[in-house]
Coordinates of C-alpha atoms in Angstrom, one line a residue:
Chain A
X23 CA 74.9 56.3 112.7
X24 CA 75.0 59.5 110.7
X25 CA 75.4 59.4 107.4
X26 CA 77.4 62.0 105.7
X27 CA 77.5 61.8 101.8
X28 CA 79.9 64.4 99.7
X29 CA 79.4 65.4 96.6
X30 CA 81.6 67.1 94.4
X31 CA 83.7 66.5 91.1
X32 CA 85.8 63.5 90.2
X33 CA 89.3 65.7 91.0
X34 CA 90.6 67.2 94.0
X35 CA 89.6 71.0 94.2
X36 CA 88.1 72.2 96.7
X37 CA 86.9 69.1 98.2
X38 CA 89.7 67.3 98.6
X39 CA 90.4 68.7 102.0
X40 CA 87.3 67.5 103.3
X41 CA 87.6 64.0 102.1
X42 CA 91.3 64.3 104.0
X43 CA 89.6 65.3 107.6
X44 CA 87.3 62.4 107.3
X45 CA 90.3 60.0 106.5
X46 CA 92.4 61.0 108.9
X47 CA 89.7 60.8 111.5
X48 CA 88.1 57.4 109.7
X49 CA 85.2 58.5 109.4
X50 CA 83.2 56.4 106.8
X51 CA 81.2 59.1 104.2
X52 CA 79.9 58.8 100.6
X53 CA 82.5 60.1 98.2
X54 CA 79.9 60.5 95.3
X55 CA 81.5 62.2 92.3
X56 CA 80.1 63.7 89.7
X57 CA 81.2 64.3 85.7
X58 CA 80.9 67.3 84.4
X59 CA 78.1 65.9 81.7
X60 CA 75.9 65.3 85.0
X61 CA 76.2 68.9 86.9
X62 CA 74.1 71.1 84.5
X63 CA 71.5 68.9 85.6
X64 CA 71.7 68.7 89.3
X65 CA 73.2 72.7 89.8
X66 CA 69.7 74.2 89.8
X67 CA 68.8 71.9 92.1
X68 CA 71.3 72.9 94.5
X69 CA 71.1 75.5 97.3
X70 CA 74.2 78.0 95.6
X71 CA 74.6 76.0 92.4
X72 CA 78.2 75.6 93.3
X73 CA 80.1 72.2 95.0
X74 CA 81.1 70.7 96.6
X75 CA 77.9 69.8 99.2
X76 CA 77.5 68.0 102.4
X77 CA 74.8 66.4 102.7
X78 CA 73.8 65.0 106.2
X79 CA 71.0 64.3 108.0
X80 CA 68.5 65.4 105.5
X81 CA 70.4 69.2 105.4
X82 CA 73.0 70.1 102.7
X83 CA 76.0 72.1 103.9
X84 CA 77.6 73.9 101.3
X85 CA 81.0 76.4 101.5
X86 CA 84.1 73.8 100.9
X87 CA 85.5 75.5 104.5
X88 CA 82.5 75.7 106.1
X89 CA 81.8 71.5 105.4
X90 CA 85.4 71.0 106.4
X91 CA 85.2 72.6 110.0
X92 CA 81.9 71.3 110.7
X93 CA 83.2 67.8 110.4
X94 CA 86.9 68.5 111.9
X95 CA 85.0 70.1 115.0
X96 CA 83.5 66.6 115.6
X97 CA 86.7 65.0 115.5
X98 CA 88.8 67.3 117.4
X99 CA 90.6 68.5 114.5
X100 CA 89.5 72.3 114.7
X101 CA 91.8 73.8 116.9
X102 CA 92.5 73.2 120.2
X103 CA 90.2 76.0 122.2
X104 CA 88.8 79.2 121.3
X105 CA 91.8 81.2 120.5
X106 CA 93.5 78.4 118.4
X107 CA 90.0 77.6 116.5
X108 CA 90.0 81.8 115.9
X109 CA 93.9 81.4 114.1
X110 CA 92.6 78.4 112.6
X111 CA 90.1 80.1 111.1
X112 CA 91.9 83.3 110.1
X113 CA 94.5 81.1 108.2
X114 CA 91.7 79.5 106.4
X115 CA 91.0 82.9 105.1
X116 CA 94.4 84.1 104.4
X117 CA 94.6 81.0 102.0
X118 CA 91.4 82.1 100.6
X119 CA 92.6 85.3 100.0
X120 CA 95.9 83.9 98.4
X121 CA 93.6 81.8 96.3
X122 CA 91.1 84.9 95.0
X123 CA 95.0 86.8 94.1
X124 CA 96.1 84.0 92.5
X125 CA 93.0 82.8 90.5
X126 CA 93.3 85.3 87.6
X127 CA 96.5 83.7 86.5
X128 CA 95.6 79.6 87.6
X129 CA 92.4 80.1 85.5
X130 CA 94.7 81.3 82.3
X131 CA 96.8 78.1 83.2
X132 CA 94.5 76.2 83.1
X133 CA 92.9 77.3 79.8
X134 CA 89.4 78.4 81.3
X135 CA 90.1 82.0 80.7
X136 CA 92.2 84.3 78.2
X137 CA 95.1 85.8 78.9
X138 CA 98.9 86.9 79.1
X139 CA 99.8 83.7 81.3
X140 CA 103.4 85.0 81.5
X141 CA 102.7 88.3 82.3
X142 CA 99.7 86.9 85.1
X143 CA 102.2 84.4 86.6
X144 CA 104.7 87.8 86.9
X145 CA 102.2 90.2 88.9
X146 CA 99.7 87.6 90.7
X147 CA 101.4 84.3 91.7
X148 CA 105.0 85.9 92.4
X149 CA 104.0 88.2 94.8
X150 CA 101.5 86.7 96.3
X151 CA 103.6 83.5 96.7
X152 CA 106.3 85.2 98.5
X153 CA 103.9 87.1 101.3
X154 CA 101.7 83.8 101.8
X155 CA 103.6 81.2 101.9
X156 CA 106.3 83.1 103.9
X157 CA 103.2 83.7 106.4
X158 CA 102.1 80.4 106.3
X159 CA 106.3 79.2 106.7
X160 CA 106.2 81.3 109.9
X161 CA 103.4 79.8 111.5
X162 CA 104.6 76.5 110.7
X163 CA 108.3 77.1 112.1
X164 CA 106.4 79.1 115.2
X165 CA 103.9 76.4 116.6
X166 CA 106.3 73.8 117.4
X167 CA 104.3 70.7 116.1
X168 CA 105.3 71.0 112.5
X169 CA 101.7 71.7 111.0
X170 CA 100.3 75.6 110.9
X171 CA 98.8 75.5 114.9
X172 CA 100.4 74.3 118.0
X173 CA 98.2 71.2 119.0
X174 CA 98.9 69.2 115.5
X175 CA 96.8 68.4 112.4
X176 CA 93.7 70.8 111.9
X177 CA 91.8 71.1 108.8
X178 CA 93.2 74.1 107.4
X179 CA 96.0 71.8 106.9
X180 CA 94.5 69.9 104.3
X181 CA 93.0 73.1 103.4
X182 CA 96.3 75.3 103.0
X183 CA 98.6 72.2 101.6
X184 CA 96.3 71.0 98.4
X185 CA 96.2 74.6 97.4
X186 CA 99.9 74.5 97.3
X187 CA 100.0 71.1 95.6
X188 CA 98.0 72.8 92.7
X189 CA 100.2 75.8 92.4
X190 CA 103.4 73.2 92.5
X191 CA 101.8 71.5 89.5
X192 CA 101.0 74.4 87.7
X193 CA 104.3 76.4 88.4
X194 CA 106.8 74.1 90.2
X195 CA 109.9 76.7 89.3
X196 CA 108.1 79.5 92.0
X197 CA 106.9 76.8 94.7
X198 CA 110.0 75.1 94.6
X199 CA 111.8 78.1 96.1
X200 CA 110.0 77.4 99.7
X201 CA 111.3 74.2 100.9
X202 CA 109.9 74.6 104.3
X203 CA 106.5 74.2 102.5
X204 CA 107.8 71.3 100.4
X205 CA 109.0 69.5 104.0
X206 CA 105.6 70.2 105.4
X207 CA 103.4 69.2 102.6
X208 CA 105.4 65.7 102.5
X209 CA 105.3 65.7 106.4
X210 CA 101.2 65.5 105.3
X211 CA 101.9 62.9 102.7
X212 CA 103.5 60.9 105.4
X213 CA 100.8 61.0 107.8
X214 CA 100.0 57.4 109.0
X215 CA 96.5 57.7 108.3
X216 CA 96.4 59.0 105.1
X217 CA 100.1 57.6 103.6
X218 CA 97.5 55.3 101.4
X219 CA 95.5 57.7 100.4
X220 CA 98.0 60.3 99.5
X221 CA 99.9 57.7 97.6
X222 CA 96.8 56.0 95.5
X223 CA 95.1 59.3 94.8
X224 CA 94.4 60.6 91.1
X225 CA 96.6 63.7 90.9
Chain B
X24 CA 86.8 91.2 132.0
X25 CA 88.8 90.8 129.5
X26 CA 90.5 94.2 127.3
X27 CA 89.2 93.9 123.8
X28 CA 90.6 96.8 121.1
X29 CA 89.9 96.3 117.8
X30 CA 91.8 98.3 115.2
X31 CA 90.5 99.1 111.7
X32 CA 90.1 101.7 109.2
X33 CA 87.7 104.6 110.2
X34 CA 84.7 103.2 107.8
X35 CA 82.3 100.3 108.0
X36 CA 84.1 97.9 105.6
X37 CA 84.4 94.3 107.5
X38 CA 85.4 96.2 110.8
X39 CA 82.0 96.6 111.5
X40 CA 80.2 93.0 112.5
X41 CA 82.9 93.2 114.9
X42 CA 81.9 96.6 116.7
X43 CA 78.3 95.6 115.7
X44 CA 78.5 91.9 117.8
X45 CA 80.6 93.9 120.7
X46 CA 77.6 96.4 120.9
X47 CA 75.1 94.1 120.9
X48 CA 76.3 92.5 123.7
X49 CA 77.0 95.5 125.5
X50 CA 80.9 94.7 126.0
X51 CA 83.4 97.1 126.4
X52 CA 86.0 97.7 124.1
X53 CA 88.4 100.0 122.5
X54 CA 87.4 100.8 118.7
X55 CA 90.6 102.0 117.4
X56 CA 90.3 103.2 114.2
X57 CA 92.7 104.7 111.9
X58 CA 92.8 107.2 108.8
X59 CA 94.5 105.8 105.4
X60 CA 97.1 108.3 105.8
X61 CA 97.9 108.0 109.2
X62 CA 97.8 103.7 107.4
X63 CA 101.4 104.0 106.7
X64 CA 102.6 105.2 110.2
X65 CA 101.1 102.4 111.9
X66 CA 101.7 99.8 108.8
X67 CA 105.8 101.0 108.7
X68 CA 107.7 100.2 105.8
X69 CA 110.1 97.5 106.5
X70 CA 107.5 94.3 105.5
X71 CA 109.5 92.6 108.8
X72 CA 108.0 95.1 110.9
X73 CA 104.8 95.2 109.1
X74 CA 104.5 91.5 108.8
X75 CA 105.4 90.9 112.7
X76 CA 101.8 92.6 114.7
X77 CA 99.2 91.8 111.5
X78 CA 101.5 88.8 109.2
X79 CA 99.9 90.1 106.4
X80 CA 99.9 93.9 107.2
X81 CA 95.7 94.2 107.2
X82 CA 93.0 95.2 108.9
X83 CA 91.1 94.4 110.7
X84 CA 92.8 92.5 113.9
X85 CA 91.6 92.2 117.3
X86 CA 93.3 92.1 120.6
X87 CA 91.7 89.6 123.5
X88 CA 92.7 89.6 126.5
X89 CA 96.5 89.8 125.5
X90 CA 95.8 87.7 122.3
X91 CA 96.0 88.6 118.6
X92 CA 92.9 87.6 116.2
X93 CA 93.0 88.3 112.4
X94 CA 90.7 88.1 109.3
X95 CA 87.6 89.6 109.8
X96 CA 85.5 86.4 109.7
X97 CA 87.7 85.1 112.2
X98 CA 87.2 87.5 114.4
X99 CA 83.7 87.9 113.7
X100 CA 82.4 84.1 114.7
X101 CA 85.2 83.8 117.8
X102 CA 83.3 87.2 119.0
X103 CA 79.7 85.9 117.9
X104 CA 80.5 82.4 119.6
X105 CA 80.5 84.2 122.9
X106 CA 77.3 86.1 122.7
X107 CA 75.1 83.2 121.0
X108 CA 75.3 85.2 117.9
X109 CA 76.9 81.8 115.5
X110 CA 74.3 79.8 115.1
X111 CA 72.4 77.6 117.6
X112 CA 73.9 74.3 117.1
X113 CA 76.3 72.6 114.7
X114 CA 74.4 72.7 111.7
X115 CA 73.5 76.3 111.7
X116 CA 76.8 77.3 112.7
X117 CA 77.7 75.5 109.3
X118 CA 74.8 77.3 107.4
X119 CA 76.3 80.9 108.5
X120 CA 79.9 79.7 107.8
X121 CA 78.6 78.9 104.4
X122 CA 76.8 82.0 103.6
X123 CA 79.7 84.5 105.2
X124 CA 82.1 82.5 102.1
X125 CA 79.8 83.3 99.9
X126 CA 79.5 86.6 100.8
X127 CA 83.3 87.0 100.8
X128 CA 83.1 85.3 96.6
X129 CA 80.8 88.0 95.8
X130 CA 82.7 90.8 97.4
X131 CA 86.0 89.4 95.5
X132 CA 83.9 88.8 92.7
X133 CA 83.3 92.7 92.6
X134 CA 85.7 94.0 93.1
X135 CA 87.3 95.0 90.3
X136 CA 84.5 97.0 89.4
X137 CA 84.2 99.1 92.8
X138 CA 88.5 99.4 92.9
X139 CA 88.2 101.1 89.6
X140 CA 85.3 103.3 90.8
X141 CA 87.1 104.6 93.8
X142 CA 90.4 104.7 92.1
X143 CA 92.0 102.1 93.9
X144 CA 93.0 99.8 90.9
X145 CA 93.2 100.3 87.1
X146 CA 90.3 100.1 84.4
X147 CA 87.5 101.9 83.3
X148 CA 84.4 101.4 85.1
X149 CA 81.8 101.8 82.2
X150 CA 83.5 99.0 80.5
X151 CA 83.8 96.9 83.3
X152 CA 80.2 97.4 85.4
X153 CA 78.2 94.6 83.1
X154 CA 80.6 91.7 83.8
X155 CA 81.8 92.5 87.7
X156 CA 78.8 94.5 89.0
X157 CA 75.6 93.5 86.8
X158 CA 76.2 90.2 86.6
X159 CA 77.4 89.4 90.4
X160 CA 74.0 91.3 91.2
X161 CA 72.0 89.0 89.3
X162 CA 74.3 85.5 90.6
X163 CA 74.2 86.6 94.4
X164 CA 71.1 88.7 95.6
X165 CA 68.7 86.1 94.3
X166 CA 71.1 83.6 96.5
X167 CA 70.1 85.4 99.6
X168 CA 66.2 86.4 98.6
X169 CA 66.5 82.5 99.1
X170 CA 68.3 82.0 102.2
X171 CA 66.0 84.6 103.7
X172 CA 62.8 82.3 102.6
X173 CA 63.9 79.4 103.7
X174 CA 65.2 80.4 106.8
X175 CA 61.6 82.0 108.0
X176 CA 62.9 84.1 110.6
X177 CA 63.7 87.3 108.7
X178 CA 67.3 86.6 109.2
X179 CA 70.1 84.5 107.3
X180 CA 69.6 81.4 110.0
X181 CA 66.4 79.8 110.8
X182 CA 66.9 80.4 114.7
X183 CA 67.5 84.2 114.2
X184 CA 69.8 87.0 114.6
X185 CA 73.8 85.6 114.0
X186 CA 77.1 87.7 112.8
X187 CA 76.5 86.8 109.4
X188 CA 73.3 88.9 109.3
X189 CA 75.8 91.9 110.2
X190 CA 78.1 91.4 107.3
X191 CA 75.7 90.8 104.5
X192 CA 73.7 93.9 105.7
X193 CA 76.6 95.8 105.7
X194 CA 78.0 95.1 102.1
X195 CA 74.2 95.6 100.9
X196 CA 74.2 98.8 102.4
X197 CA 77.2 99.6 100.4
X198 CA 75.8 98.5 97.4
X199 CA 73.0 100.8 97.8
X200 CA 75.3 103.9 98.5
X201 CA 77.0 103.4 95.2
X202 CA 74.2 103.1 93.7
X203 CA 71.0 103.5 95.3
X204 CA 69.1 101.5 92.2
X205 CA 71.6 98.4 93.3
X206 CA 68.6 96.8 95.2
X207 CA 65.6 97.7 92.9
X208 CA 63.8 94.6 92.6
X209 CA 65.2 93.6 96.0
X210 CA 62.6 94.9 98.4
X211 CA 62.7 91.6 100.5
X212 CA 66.9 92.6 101.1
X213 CA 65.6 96.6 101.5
X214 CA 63.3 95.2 104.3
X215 CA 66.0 93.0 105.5
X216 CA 68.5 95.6 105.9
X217 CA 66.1 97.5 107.9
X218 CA 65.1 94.2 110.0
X219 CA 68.8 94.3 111.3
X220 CA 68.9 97.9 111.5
X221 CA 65.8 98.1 114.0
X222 CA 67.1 95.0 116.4
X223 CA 66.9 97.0 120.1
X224 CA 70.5 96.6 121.3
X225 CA 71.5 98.4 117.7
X226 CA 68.9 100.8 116.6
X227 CA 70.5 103.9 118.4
X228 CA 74.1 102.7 117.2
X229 CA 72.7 102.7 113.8
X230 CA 70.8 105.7 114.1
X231 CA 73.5 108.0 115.4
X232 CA 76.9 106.3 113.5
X233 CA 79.1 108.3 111.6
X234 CA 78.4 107.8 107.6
X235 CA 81.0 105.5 105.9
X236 CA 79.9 104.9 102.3
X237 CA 81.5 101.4 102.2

């Protein structure tokens, strides 16, 4: 039996969408989370000095989506085939670029960095909002199966939807104007195998 | 044989691991590329339109066999998975994954300065070199001097050669034709960009391509 231990911060971030592939697939794994008192200590020891890490079979994988495909290819939750694991993985990316646009004002927000939080929310989460999540509303409403890809539940599921979750938290007046994401983030929520989860989690 | 045309601006940018794993393996395919002003023709201006072939109205995207592939790294491992150019087995397939995100932090993480140097975004580029340039230098490079040294094979995976090697050569390679100083104290990533540059299937592609400075 393979032992798979994650490690990563007591919150959701950017692990929390690996810890959702291994529920949904019930796959037992270590959920070891650190405080923030204990990371200076263990970053230098660490391959990038950044979380979270995988570590399995005496390796440590690091790169939150590179750690969540590697265990959703296991477990069939990658895409079904070549071409659907390719626009799985372009999503992925998409949402990472939607993330690096939108960083500038979520940092302000959430008082790690200075700045004109008005003015950020005006130029980086408007816009960007409204050309991802109408991309990500198109593949949704295109695939058929009500998540982002044809064959069901993949990881950039978990990825994509947490990352909306934050921005909902954070700005609830510009998320709440895409209902199609609202439906498919509770269609998630609703998931047999992960209704507990979702329900009992720390937000 | 499937009829692969990848379409991208005419410079290196993260259109080239594509056409870099394509030559490699010696497959055929049409290498569209396209001049930033002829970008708005093809990119129209209704966002529908736009939105419709590319969703996010970017470059590059590939076309397989009748099939449409975006994002670069996307493209990059569905290509590399063909020609045993992801990694030899799970892990290592992870291992690149990992270090083509990190690339793609430092690159964002730089940005600022470089859009500024070439004009594409505001600011001054004195005033902002220490904090996006210097500093990225100093978090990233060492980050790969280490990869390289634990990998052993004098590329970014321990069993050799894999797309990632492509992109990381080709964003050092801009580094150094902003600024040809960008890799003093580097010589291990110097001799690693040359390592990729002399690999058999490539060295007359790299010899004889056109010069892109990024």
């Amino acid at each position: 039996m393979v032992h798979y231990k994650l490690i990563y911060f007591d919150i959701r971030g950017m692990a929390e969408a690996i810890r959702l592939v291994f529920k949904y697939a019930k796959v037992d794994f270590e959920d070891n989370r650190l405080t923030f008192e204990q990371w200076p200590t263990i970053k230098p020891t660490t391959p990038s000095g950044k979380l979270p890490i995988l570590e399995v079979d005496g390796t440590q994988l690091i790169e939150s989506a590179a750690i969540a495909r590697f265990i959703a290819r296991k477990h069939g939750l990658a895409g079904k085939g070549d071409l659907e694991e390719a626009k799985v993985d372009a999503i992925v990316d998409q949402n990472k670029d939607f993330m690096a646009q939108v960083y500038p004002w979520l940092l302000v927000k959430f008082g790690r960095e200075k700045g004109d939080e008005a003015e950020l929310k005006k130029t980086k989460l408007i816009p960007n909002a409204e050309i991802y999540l109408s991309i990500f509303q198109k593949y949704i409403k295109e695939s058929g199966s009500g998540f982002l890809v044809k064959s069901g539940v993949t990881f950039a599921d978990f990825i994509i939807s947490e990352f909306v979750i934050t921005l909902r938290q954070n700005a609830p007046d510009v998320i709440d104007k895409y209902p199609e994401m609202l439906q498919y983030i509770d269609r998630l929520k609703a998931l047999p195998q992960l209704k507990d989860h979702y329900a009992s989690r720390k937000e | 044989m499937p009829e692969i045309k990848l379409v991208y601006f005419n410079v290196r940018g993260l259109g080239e691991c594509a056409r870099l794993i394509l030559r490699y393996a010696k497959v055929d395919f049409k290498d569209e590329q396209i001049t930033h002003e002829q970008w708005p023709e093809v990119k129209p201006i209704d966002p529908l339109i736009r939105l419709q072939k590319t969703k996010t109205g970017k470059l590059p995207y590939l076309e397989y066999d009748g099939h449409l592939i975006l994002e670069s790294n996307a493209i990059n491992r569905f290509l590399a998975k063909k020609h045993n150019l992801a990694g030899k087995d799970d892990y290592e397939q992870a291992l690149v994954d990992g270090i083509a995100d990190i690339q793609k932090d430092f690159m964002h993480a730089v940005a600022p300065y470089y859009l500024a140097v070439m004009g594409y975004a505001p600011g001054n580029p004195n005033e902002l070199k220490k904090e996006y340039l210097d500093d990225n230098l100093a978090r990233f490079l060492p980050m790969y001097s280490n990869f390289l040294k634990e990998s052993k094979s004098g590329f970014m995976a321990p069993s050799g050669l894999t797309w990632v090697d492509f992109v990381i050569t080709e964003y050092l390679t801009t580094l150094l034709h902003f600024d040809s100083k960008n890799l003093d104290n580097h010589k291990d990533l110097k001799d690693y960009i040359e390592r990729v540059h002399n690999v058999p299937q490539l060295k007359d592609y790299y010899a004889s391509r056109p010069y892109s400075k990024n």
